[in-house]
PDB file of N, CA, C and O in Angstrom:
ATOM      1  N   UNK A 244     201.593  42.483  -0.708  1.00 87.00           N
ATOM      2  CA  UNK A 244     200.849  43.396  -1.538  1.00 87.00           C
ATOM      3  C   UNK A 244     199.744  42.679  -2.297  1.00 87.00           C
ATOM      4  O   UNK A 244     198.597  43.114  -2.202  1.00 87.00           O
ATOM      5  N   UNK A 245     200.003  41.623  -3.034  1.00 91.00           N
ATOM      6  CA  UNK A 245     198.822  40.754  -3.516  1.00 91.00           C
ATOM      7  C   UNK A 245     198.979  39.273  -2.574  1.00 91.00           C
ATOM      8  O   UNK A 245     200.048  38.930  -2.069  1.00 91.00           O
ATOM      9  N   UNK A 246     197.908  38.620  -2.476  1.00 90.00           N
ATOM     10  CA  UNK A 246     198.094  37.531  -1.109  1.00 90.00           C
ATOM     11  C   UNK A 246     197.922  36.065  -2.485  1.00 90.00           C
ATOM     12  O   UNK A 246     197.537  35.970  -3.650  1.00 90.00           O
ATOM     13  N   UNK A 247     198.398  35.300  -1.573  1.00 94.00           N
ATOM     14  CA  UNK A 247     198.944  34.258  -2.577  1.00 94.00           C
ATOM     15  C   UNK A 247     197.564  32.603  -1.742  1.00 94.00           C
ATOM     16  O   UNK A 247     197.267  32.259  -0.598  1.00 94.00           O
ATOM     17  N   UNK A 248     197.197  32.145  -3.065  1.00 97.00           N
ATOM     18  CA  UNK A 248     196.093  31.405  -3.052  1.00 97.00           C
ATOM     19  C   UNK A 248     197.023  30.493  -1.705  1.00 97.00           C
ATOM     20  O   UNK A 248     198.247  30.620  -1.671  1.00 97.00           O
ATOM     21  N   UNK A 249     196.441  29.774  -0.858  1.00 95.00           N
ATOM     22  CA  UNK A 249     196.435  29.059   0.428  1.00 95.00           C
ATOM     23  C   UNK A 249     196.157  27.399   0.018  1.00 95.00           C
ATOM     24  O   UNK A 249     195.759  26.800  -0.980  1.00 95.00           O
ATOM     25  N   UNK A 250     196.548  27.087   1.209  1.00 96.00           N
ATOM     26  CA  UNK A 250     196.207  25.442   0.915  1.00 96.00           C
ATOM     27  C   UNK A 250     196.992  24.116   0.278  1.00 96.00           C
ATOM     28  O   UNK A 250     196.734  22.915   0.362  1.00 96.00           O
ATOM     29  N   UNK A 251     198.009  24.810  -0.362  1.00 97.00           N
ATOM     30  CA  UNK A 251     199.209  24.130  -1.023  1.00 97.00           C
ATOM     31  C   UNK A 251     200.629  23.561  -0.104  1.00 97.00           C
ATOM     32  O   UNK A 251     201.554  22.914  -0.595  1.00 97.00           O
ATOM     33  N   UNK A 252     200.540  23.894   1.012  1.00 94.00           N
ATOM     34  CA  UNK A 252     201.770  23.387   1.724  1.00 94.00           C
ATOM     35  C   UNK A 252     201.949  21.448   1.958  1.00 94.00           C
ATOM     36  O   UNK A 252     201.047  20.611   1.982  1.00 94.00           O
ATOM     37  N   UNK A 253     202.997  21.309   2.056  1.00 95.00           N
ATOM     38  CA  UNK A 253     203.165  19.840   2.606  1.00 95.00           C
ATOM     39  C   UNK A 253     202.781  19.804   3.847  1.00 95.00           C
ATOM     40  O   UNK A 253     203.084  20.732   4.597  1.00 95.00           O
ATOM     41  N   UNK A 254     201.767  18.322   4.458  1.00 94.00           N
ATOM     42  CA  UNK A 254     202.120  18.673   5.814  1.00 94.00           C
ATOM     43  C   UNK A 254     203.702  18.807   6.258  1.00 94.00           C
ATOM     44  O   UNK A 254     204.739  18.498   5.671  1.00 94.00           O
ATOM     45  N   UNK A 255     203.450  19.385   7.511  1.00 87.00           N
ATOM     46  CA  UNK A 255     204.953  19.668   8.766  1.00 87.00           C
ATOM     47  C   UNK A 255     205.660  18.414   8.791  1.00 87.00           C
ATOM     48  O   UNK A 255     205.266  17.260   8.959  1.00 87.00           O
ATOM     49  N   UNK A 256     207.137  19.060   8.522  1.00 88.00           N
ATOM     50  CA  UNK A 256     207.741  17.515   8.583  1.00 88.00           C
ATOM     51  C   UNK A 256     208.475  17.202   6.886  1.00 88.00           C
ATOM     52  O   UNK A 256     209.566  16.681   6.657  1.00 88.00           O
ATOM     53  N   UNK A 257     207.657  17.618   6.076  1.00 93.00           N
ATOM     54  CA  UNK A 257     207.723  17.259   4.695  1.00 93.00           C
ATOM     55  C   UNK A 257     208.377  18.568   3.908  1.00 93.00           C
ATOM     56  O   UNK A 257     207.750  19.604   3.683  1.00 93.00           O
ATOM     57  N   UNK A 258     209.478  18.372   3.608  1.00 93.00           N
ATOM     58  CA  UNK A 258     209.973  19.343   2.379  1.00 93.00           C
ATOM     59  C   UNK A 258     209.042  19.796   1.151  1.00 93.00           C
ATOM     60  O   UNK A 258     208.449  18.959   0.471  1.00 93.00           O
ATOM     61  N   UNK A 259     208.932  21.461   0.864  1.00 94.00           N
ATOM     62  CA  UNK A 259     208.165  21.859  -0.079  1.00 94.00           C
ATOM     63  C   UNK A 259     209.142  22.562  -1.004  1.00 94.00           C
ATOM     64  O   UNK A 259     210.122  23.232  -0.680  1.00 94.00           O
ATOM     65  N   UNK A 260     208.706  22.292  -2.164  1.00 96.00           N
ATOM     66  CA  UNK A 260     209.129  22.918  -3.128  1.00 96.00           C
ATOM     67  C   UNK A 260     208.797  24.307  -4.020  1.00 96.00           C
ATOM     68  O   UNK A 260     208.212  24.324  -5.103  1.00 96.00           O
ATOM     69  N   UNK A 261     209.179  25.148  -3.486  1.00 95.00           N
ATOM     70  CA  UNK A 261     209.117  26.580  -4.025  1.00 95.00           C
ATOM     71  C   UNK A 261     209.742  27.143  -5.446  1.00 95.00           C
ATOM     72  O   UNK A 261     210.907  26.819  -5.678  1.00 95.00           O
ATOM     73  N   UNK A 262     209.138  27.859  -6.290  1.00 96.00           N
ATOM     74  CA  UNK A 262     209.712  28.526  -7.865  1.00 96.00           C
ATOM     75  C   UNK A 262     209.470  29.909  -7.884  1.00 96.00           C
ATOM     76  O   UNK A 262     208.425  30.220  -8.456  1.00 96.00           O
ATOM     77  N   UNK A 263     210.300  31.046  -7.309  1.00 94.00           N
ATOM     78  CA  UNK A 263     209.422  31.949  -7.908  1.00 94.00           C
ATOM     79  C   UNK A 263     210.431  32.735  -9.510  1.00 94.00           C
ATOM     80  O   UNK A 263     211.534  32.421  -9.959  1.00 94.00           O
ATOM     81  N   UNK A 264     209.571  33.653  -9.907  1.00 95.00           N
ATOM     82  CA  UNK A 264     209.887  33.680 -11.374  1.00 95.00           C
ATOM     83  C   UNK A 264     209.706  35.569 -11.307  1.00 95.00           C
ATOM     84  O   UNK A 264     208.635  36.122 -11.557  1.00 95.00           O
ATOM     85  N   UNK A 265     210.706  36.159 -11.004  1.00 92.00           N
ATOM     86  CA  UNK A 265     210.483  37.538 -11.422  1.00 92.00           C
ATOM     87  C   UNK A 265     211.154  38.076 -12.758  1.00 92.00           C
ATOM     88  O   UNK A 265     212.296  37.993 -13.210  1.00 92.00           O
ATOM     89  N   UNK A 266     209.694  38.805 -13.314  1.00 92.00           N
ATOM     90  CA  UNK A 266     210.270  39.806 -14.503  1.00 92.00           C
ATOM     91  C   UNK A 266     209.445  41.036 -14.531  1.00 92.00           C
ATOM     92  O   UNK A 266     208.236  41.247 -14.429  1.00 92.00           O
ATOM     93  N   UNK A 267     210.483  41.773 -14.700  1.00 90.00           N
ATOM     94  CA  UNK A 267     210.261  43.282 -14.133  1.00 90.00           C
ATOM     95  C   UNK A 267     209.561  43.618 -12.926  1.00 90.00           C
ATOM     96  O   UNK A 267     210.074  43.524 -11.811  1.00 90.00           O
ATOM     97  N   UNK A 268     208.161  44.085 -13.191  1.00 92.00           N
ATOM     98  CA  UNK A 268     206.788  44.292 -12.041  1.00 92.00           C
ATOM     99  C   UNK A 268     206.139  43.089 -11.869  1.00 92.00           C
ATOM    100  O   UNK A 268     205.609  42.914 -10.772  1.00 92.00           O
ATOM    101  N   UNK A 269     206.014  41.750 -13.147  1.00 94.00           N
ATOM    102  CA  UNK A 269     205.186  40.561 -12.367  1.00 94.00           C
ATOM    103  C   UNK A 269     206.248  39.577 -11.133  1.00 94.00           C
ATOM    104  O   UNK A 269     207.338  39.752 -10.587  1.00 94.00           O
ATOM    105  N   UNK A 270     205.435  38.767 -11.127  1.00 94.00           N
ATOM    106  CA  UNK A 270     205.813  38.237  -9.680  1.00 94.00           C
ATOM    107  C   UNK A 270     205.303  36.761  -9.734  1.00 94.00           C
ATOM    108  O   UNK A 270     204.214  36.700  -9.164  1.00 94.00           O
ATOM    109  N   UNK A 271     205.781  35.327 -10.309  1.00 97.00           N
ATOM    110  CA  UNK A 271     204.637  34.425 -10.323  1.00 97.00           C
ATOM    111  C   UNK A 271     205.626  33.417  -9.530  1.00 97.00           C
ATOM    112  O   UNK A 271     206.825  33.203  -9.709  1.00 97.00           O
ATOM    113  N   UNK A 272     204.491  32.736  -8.361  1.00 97.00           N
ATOM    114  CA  UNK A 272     205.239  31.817  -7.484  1.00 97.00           C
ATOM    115  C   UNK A 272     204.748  30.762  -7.809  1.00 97.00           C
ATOM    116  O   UNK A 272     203.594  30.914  -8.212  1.00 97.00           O
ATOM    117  N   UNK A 273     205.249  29.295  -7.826  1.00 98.00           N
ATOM    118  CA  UNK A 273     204.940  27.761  -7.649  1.00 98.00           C
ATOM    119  C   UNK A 273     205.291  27.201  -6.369  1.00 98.00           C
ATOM    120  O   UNK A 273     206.404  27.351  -5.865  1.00 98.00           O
ATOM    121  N   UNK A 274     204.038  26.345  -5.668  1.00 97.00           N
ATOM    122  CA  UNK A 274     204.513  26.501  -4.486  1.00 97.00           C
ATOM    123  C   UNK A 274     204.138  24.152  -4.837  1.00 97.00           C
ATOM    124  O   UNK A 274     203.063  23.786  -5.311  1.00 97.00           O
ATOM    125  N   UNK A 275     204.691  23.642  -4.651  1.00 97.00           N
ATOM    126  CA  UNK A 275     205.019  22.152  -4.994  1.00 97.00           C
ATOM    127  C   UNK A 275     203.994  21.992  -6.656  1.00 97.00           C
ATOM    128  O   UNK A 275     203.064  21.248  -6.966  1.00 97.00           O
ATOM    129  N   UNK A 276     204.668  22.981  -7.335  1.00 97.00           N
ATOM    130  CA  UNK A 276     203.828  22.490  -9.040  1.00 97.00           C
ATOM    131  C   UNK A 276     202.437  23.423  -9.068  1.00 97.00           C
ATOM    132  O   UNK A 276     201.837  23.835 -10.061  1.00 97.00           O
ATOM    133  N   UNK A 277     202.054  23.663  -7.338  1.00 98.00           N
ATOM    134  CA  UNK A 277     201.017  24.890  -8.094  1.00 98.00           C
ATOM    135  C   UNK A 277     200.901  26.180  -8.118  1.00 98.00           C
ATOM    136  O   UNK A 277     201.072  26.557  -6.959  1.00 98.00           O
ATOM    137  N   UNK A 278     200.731  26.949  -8.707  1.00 98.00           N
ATOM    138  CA  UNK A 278     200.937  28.340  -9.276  1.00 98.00           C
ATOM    139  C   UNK A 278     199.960  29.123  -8.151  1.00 98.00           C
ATOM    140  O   UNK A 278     198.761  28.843  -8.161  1.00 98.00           O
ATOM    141  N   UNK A 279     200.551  30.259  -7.032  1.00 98.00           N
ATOM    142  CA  UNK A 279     200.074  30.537  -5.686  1.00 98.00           C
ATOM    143  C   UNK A 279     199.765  31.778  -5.915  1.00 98.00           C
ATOM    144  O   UNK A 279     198.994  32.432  -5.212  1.00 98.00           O
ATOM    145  N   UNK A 280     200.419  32.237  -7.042  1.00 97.00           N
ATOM    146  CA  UNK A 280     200.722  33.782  -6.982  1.00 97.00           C
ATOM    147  C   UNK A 280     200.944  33.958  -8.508  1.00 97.00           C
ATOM    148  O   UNK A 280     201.497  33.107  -9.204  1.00 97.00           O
ATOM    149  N   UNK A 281     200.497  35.056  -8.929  1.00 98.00           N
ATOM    150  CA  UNK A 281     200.802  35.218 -10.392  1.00 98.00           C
ATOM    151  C   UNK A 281     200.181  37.070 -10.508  1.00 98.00           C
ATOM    152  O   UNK A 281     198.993  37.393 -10.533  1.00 98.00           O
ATOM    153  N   UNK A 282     201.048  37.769 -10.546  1.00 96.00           N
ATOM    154  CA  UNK A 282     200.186  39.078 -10.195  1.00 96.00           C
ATOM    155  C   UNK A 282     201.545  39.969 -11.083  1.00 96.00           C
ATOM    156  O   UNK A 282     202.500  39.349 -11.550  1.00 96.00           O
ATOM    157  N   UNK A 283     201.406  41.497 -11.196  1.00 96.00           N
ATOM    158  CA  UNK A 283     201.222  42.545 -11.944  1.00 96.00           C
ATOM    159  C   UNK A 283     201.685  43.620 -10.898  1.00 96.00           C
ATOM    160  O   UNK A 283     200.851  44.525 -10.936  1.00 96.00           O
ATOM    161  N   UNK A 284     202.746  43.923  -9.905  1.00 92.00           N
ATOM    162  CA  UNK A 284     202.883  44.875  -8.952  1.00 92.00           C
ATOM    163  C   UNK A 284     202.708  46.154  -9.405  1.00 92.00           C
ATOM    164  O   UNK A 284     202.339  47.004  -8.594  1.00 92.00           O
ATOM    165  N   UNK A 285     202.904  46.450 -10.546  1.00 92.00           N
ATOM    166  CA  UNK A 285     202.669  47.892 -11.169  1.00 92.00           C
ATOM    167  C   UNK A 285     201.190  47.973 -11.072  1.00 92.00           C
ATOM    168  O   UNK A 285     200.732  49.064 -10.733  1.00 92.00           O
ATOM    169  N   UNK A 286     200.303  46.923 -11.333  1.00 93.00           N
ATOM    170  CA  UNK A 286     198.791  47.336 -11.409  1.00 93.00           C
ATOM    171  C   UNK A 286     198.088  47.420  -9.812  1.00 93.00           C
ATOM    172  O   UNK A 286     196.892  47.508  -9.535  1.00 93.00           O
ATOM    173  N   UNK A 287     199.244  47.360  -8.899  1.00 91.00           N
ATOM    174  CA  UNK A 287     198.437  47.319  -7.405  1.00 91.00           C
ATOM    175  C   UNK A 287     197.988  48.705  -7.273  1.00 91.00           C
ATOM    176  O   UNK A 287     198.635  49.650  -7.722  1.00 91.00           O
ATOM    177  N   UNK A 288     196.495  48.860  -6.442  1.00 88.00           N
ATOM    178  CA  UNK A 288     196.547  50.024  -6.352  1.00 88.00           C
ATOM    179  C   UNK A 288     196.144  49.995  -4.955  1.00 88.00           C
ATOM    180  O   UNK A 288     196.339  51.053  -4.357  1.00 88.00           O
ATOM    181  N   UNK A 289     195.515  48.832  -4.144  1.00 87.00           N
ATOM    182  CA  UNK A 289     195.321  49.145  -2.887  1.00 87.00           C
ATOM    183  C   UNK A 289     196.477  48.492  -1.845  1.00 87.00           C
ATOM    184  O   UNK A 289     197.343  47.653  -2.095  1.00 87.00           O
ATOM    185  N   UNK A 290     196.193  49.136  -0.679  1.00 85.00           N
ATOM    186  CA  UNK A 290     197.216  49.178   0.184  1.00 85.00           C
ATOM    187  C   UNK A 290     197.086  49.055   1.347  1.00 85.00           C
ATOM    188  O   UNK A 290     196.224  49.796   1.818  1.00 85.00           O
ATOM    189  N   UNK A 291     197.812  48.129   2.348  1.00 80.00           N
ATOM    190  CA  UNK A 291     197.551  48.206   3.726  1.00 80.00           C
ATOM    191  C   UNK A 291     197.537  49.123   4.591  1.00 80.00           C
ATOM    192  O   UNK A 291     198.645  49.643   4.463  1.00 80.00           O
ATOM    193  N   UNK A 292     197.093  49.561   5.246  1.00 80.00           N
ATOM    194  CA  UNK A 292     197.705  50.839   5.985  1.00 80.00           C
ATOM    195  C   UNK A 292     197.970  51.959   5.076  1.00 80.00           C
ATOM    196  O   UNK A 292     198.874  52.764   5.303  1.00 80.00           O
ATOM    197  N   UNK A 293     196.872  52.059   3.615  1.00 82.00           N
ATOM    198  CA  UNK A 293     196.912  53.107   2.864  1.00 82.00           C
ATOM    199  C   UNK A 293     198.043  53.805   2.571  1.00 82.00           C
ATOM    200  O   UNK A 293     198.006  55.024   2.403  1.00 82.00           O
ATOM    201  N   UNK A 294     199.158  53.096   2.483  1.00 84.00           N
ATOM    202  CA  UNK A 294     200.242  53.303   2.377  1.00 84.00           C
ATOM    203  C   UNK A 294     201.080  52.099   1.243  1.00 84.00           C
ATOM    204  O   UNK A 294     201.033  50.886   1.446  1.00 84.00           O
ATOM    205  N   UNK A 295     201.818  52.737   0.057  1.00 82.00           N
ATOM    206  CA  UNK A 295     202.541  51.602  -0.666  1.00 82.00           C
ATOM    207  C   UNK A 295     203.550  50.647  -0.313  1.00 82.00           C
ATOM    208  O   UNK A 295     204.561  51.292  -0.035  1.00 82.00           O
ATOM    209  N   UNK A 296     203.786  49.256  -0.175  1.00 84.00           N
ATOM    210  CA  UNK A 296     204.645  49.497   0.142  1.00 84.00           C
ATOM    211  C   UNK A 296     206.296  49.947  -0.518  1.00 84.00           C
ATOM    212  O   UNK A 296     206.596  50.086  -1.704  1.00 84.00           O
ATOM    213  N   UNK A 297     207.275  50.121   0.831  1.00 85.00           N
ATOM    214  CA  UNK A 297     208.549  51.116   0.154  1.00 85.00           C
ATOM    215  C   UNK A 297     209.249  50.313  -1.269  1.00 85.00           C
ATOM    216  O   UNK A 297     209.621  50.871  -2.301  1.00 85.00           O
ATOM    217  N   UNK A 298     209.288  48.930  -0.969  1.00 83.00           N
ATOM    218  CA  UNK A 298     210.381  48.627  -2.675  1.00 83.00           C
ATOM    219  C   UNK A 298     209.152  48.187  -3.622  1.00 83.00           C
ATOM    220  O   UNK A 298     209.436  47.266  -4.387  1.00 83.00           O
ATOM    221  N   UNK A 299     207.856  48.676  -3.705  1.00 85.00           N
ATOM    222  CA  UNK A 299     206.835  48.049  -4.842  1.00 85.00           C
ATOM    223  C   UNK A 299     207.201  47.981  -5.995  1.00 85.00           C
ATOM    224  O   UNK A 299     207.283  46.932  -6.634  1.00 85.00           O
ATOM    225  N   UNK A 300     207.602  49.665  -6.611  1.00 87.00           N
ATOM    226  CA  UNK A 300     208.733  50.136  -7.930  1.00 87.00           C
ATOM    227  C   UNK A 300     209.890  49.566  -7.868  1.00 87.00           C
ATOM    228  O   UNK A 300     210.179  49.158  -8.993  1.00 87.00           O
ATOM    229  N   UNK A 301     210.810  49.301  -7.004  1.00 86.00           N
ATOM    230  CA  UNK A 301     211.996  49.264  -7.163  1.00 86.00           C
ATOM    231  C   UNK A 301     212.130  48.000  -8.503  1.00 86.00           C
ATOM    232  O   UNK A 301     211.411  47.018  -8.682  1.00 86.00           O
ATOM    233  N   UNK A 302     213.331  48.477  -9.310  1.00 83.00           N
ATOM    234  CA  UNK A 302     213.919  47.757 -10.240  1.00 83.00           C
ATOM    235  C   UNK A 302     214.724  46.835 -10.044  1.00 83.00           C
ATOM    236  O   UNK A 302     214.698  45.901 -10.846  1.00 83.00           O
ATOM    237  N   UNK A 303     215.802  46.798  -8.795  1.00 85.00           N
ATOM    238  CA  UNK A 303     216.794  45.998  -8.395  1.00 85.00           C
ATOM    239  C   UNK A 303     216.800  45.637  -6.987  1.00 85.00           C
ATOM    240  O   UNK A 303     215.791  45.928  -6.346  1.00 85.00           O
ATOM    241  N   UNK A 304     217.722  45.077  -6.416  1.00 83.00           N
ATOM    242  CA  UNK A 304     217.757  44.725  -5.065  1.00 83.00           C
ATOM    243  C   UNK A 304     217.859  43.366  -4.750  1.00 83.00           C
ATOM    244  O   UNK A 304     217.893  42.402  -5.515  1.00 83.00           O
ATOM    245  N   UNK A 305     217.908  43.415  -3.384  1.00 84.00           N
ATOM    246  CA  UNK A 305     217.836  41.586  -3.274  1.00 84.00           C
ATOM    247  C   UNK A 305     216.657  40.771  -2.590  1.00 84.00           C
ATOM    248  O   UNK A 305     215.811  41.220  -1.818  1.00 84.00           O
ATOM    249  N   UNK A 306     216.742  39.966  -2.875  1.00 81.00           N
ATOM    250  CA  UNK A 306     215.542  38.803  -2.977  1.00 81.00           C
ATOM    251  C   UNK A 306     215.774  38.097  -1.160  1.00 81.00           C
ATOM    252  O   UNK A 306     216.777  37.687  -0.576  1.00 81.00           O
ATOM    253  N   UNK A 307     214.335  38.229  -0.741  1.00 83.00           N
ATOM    254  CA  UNK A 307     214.286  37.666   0.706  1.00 83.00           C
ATOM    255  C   UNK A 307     213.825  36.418   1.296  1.00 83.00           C
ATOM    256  O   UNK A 307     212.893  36.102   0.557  1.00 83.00           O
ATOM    257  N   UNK A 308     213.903  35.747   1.972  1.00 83.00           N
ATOM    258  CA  UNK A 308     213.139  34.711   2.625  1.00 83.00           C
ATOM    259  C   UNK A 308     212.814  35.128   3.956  1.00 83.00           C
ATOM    260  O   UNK A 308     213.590  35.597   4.788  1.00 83.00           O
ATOM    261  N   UNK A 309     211.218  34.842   4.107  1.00 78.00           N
ATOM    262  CA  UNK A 309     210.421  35.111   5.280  1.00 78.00           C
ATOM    263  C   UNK A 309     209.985  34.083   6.156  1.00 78.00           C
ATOM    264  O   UNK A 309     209.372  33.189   5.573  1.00 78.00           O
ATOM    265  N   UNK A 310     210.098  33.962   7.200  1.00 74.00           N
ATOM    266  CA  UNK A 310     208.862  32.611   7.482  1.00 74.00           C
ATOM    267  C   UNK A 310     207.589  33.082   8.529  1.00 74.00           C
ATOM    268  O   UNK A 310     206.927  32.288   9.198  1.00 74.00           O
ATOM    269  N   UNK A 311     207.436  34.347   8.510  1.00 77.00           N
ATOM    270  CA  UNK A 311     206.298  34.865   9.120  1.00 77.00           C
ATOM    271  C   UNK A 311     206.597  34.054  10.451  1.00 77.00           C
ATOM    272  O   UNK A 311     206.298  32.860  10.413  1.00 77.00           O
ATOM    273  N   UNK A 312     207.098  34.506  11.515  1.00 83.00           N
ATOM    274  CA  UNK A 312     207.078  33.914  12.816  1.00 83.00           C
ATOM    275  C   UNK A 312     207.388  32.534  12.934  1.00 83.00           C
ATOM    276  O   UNK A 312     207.974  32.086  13.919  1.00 83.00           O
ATOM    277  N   UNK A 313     206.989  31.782  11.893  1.00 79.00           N
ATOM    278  CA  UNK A 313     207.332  30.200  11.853  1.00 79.00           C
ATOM    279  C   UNK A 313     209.024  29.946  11.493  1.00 79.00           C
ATOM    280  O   UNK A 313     209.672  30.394  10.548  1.00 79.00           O
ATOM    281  N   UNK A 314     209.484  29.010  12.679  1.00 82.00           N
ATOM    282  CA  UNK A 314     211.226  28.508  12.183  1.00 82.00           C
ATOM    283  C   UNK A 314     210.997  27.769  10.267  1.00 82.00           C
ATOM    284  O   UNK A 314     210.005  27.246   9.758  1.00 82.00           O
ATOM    285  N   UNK A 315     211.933  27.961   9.869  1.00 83.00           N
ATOM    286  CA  UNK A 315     211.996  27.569   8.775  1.00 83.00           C
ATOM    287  C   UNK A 315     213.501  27.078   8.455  1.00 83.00           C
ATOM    288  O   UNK A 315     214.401  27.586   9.124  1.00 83.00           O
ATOM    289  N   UNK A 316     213.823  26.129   7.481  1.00 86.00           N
ATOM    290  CA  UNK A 316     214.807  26.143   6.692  1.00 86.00           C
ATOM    291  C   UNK A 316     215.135  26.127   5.688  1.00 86.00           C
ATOM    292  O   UNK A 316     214.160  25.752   5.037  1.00 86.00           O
ATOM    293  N   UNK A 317     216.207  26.358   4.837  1.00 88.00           N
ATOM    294  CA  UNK A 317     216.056  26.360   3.372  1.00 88.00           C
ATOM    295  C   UNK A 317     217.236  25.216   2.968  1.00 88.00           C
ATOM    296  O   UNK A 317     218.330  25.058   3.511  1.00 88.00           O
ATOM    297  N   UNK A 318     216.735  24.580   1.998  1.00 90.00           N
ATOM    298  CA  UNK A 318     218.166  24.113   1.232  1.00 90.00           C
ATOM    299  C   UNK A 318     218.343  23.752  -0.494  1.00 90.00           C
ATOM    300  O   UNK A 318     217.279  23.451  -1.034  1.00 90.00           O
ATOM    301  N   UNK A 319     219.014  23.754  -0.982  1.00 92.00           N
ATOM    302  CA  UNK A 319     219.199  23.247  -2.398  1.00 92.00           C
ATOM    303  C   UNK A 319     218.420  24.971  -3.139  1.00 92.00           C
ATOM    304  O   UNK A 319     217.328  25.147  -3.680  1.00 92.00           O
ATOM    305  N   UNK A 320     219.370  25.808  -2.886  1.00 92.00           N
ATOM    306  CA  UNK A 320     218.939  27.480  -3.496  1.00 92.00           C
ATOM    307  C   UNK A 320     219.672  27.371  -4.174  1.00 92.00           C
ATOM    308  O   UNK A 320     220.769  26.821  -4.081  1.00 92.00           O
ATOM    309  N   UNK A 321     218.842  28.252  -5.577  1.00 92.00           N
ATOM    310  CA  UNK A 321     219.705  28.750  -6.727  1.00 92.00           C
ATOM    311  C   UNK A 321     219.017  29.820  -7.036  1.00 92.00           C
ATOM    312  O   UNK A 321     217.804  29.823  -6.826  1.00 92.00           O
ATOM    313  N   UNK A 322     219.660  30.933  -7.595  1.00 90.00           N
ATOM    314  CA  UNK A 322     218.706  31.901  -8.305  1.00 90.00           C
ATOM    315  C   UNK A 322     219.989  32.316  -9.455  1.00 90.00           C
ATOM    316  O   UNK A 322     221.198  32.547  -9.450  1.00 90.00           O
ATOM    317  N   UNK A 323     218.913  32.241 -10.351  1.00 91.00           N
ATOM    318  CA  UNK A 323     219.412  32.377 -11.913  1.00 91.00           C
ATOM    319  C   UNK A 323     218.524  33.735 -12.746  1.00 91.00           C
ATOM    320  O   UNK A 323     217.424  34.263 -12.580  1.00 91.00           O
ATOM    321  N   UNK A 324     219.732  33.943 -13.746  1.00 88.00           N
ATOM    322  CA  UNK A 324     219.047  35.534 -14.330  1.00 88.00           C
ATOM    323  C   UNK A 324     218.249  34.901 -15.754  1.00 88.00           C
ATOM    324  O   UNK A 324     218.724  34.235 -16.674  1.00 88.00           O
ATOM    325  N   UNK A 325     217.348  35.221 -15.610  1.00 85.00           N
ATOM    326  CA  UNK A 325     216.599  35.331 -16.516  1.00 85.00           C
ATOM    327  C   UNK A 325     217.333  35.731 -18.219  1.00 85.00           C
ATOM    328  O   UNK A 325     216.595  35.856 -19.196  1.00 85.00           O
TER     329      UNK A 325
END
């Protein structure tokens, strides 16, 4: 929904370090110490396919990992409540 500044990855090969930080509608990610994403989902108003997407509002739910077509792995996860 909002696209997150580019250019911050480790090269391939090299472990990166990810933070993200949700409260309520914002959304702010650290992607190795730099800040990628920092946005306001309640203030989105445009849309792909002119369409919202379905959990934009949602209040609860659970938290995903993507790797957009690329294999990925994860390790050393925690998520803590605010």
């Amino acid at each position: 929904m909002v696209p997150a500044h580019r250019g911050y990855l480790r090269p391939p090969g090299q472990c990166n370090f990810q933070e993200v930080t949700v409260k309520g509608s914002t959304i702010k990610v650290e992607l190795n110490g730099t800040v990628i994403l920092d946005c306001d989902l309640s203030k989105v108003t445009e849309y792909m396919g002119n369409s919202p997407h379905p959990g934009k509002d949602r209040k609860s739910g659970h938290f995903g990992f993507a790797g957009h077509n690329d294999p990925v792995a994860f390790r050393n996860i925690s998520i803590k409540q605010l």
